[in-house]
mmCIF file of C-alpha atoms in Angstrom:
data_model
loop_
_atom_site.group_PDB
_atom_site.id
_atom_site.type_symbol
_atom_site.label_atom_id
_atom_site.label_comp_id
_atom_site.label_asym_id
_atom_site.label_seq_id
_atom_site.Cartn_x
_atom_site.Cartn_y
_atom_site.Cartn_z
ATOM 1 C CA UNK A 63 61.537 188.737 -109.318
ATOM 2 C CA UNK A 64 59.857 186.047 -111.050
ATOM 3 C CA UNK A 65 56.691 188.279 -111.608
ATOM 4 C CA UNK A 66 58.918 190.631 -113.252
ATOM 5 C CA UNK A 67 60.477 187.951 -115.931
ATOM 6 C CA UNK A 68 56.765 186.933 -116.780
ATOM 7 C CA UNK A 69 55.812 190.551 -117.310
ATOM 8 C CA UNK A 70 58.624 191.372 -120.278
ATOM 9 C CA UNK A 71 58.210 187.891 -121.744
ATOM 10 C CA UNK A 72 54.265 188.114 -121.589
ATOM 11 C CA UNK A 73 54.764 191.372 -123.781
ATOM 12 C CA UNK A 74 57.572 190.540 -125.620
ATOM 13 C CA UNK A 75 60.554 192.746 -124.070
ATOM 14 C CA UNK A 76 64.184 191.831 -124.394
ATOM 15 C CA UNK A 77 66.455 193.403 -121.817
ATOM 16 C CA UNK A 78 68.262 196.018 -123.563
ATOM 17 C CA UNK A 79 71.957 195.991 -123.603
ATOM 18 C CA UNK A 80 71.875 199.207 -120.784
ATOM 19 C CA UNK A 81 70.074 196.132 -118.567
ATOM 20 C CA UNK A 82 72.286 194.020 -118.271
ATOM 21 C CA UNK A 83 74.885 196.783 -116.348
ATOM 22 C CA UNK A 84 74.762 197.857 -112.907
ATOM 23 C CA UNK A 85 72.632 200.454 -111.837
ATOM 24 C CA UNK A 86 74.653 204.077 -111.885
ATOM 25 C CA UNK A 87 75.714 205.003 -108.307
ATOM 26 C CA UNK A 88 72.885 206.649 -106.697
ATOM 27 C CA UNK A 89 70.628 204.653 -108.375
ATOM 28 C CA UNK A 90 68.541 201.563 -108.495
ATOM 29 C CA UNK A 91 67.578 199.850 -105.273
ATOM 30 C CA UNK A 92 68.779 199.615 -102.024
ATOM 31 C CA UNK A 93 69.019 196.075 -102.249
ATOM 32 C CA UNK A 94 71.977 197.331 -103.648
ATOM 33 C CA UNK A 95 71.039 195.337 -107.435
ATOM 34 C CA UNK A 96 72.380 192.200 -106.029
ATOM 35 C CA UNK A 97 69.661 190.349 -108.455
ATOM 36 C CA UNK A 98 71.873 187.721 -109.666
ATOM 37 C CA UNK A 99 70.898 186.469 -113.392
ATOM 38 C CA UNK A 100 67.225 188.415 -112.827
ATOM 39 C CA UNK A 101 68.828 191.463 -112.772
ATOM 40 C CA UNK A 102 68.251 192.471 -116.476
ATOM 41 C CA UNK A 103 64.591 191.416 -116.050
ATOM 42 C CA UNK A 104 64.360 193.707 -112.955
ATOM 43 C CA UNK A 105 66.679 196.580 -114.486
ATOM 44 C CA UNK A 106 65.024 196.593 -117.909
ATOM 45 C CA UNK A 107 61.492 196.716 -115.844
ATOM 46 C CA UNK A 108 62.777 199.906 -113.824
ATOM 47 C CA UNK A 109 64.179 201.659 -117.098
ATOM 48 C CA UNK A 110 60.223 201.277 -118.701
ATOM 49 C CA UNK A 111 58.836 202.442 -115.378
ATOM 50 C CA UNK A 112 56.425 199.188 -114.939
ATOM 51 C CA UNK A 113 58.277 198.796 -111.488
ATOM 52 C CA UNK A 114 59.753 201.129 -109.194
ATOM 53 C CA UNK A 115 60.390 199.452 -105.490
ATOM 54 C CA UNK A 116 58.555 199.755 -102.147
ATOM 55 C CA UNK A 117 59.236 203.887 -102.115
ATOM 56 C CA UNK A 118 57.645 203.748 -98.348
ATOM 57 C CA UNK A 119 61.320 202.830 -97.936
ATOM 58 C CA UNK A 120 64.321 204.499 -98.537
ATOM 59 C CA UNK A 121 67.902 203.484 -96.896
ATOM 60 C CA UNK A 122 70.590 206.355 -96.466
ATOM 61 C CA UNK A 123 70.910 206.575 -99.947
ATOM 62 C CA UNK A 124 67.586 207.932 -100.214
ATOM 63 C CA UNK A 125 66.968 204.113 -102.072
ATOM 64 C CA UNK A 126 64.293 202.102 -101.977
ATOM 65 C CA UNK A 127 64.253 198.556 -101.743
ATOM 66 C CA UNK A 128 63.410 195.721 -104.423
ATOM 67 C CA UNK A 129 62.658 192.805 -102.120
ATOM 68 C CA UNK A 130 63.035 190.276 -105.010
ATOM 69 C CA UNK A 131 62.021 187.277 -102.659
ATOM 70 C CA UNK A 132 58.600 189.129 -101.571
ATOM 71 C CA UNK A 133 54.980 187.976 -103.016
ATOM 72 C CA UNK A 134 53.297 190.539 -105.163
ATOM 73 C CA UNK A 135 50.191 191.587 -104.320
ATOM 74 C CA UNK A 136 46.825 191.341 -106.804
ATOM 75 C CA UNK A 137 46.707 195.096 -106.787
ATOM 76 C CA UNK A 138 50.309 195.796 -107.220
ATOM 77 C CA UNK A 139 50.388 192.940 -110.132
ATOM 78 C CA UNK A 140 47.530 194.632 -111.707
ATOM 79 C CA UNK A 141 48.763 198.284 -111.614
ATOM 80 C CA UNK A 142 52.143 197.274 -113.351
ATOM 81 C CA UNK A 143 50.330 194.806 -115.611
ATOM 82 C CA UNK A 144 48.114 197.423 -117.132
ATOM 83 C CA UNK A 145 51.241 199.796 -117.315
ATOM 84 C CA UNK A 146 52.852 197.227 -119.776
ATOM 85 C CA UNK A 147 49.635 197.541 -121.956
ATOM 86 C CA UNK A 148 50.004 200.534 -122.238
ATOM 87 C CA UNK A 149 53.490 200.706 -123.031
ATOM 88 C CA UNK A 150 52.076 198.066 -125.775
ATOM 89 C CA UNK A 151 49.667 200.550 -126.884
ATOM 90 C CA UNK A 152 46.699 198.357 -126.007
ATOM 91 C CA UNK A 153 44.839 200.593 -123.428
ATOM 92 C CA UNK A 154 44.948 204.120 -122.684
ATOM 93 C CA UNK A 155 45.790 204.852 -118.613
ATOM 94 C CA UNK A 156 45.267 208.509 -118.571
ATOM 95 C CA UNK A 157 41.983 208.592 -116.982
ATOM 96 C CA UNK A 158 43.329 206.212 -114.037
ATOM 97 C CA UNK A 159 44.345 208.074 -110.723
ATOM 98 C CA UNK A 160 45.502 206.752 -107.441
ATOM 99 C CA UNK A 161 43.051 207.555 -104.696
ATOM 100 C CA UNK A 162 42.320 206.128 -101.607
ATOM 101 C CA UNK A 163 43.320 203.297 -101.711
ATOM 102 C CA UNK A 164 45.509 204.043 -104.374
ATOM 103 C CA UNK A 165 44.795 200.334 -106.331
ATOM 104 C CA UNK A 166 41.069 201.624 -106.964
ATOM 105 C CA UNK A 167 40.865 202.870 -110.518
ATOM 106 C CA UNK A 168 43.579 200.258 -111.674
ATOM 107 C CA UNK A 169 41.039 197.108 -110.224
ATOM 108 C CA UNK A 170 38.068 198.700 -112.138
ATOM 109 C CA UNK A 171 39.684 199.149 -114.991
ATOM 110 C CA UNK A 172 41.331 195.831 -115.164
ATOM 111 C CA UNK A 173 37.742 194.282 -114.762
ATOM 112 C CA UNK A 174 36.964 195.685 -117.905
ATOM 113 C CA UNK A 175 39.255 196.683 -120.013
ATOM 114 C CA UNK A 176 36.528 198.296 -123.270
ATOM 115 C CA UNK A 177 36.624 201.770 -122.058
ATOM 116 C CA UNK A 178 40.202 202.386 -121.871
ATOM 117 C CA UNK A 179 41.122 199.926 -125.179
ATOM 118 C CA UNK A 180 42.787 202.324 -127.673
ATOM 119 C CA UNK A 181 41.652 199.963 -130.787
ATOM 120 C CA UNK A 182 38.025 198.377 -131.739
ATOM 121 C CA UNK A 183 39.662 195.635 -132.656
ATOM 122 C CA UNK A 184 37.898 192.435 -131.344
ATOM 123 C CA UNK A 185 38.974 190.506 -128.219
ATOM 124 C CA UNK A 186 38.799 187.362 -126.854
ATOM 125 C CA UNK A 187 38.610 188.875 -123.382
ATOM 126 C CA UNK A 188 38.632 192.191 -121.629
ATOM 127 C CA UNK A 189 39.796 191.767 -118.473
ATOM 128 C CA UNK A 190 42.490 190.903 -116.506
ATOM 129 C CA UNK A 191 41.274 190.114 -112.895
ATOM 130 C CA UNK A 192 37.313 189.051 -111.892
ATOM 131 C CA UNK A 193 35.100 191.002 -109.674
ATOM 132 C CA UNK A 194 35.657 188.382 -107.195
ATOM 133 C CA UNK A 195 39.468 188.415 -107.438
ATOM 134 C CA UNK A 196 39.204 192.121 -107.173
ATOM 135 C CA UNK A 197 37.509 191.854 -103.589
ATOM 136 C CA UNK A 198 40.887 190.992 -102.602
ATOM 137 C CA UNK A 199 43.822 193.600 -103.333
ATOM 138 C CA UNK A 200 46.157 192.511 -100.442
ATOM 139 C CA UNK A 201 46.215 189.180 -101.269
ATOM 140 C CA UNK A 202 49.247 187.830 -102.437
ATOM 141 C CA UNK A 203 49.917 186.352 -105.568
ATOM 142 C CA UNK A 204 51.017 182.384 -105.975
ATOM 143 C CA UNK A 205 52.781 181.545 -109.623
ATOM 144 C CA UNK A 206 49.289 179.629 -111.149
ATOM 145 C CA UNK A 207 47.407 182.969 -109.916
ATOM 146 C CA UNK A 208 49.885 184.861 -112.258
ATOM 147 C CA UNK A 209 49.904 182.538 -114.987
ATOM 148 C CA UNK A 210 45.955 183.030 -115.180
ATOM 149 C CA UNK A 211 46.708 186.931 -115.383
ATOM 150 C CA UNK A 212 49.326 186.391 -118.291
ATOM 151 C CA UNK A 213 46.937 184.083 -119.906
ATOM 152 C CA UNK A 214 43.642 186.562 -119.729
ATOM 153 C CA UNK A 215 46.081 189.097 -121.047
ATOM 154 C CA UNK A 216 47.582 187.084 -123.906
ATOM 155 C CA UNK A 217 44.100 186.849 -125.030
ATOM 156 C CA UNK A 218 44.330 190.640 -124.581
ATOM 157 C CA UNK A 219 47.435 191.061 -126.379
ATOM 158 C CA UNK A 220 49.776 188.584 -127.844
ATOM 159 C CA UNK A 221 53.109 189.397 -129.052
ATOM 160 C CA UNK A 222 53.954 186.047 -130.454
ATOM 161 C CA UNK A 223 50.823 185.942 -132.661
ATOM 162 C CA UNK A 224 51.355 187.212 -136.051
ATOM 163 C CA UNK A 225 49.645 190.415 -137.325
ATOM 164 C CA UNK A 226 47.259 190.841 -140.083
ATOM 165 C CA UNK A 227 50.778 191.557 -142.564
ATOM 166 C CA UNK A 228 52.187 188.265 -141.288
#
């Protein structure tokens, strides 16, 4: 849950109104959205596809779960971190597939971002995890692991710099 807060603040995404309502019946999580004051974080993240629950799982319902208290792992943090760039119009994901294992294209890419930038503009980095950090997909992420993420991608993008317009 706390990954997912990070994410729409690191890109600059206020929960829209819709967020901050249950989920309709039949939908949502089987957790059944009991996300106490995260829940718009975690509902606006669903509506923008960047997160979508452990669908391995399903309850009754045909739900999966959230599992707000679990760790994220380096490959599912860097899957749904390149999905909000592209939502931000900073990289192009198109050419990604999942394959076996499924994190493969999304750890090359995030190693170096050039090929799939959708500007020229300059950067002060390209990547979001290290060839070494990518040796490790299962690993699961600690909060100062994330905050070097959200920092290597603020240098990607950053929402709370000002444009060339001002």
């Amino acid at each position: 849950k706390d990954f997912v807060r990070v994410l729409l603040k690191m890109i600059c995404v206020i929960p829209r109104e819709e967020a901050y309502k249950p989920f309709a019946s039949g939908s949502g999580y089987s957790d059944k959205g009991d996300f106490g004051d995260y829940h718009p974080d975690i509902k606006e993240a669903t509506l923008l596809q960047f997160i979508s629950g452990y669908k391995g799982e399903k309850d009754s319902s045909g739900l999966s779960p959230f599992k707000p208290e679990n760790n994220i792992t380096r490959a599912e943090a860097v899957k749904i971190i390149l999905k909000a760039l592209e939502y931000r119009g900073v990289i192009d994901m198109s050419a990604l597939k999942e394959g076996d294992p499924w994190y493969g294209d999304y750890l090359q890419a995030a190693q170096n971002l050039t090929p799939h930038l959708k500007s020229s503009k300059p950067l002060k980095n390209n990547f979001v995890i290290t060839a070494e950090e990518a040796k490790n997909p299962d690993k699961l992420m600690n909060f100062g692991e994330l905050l070097s993420m959200v920092q290597r991608v603020l240098d990607i993008y950053n929402c709370f710099e000002q444009d060339e317009d001002n």
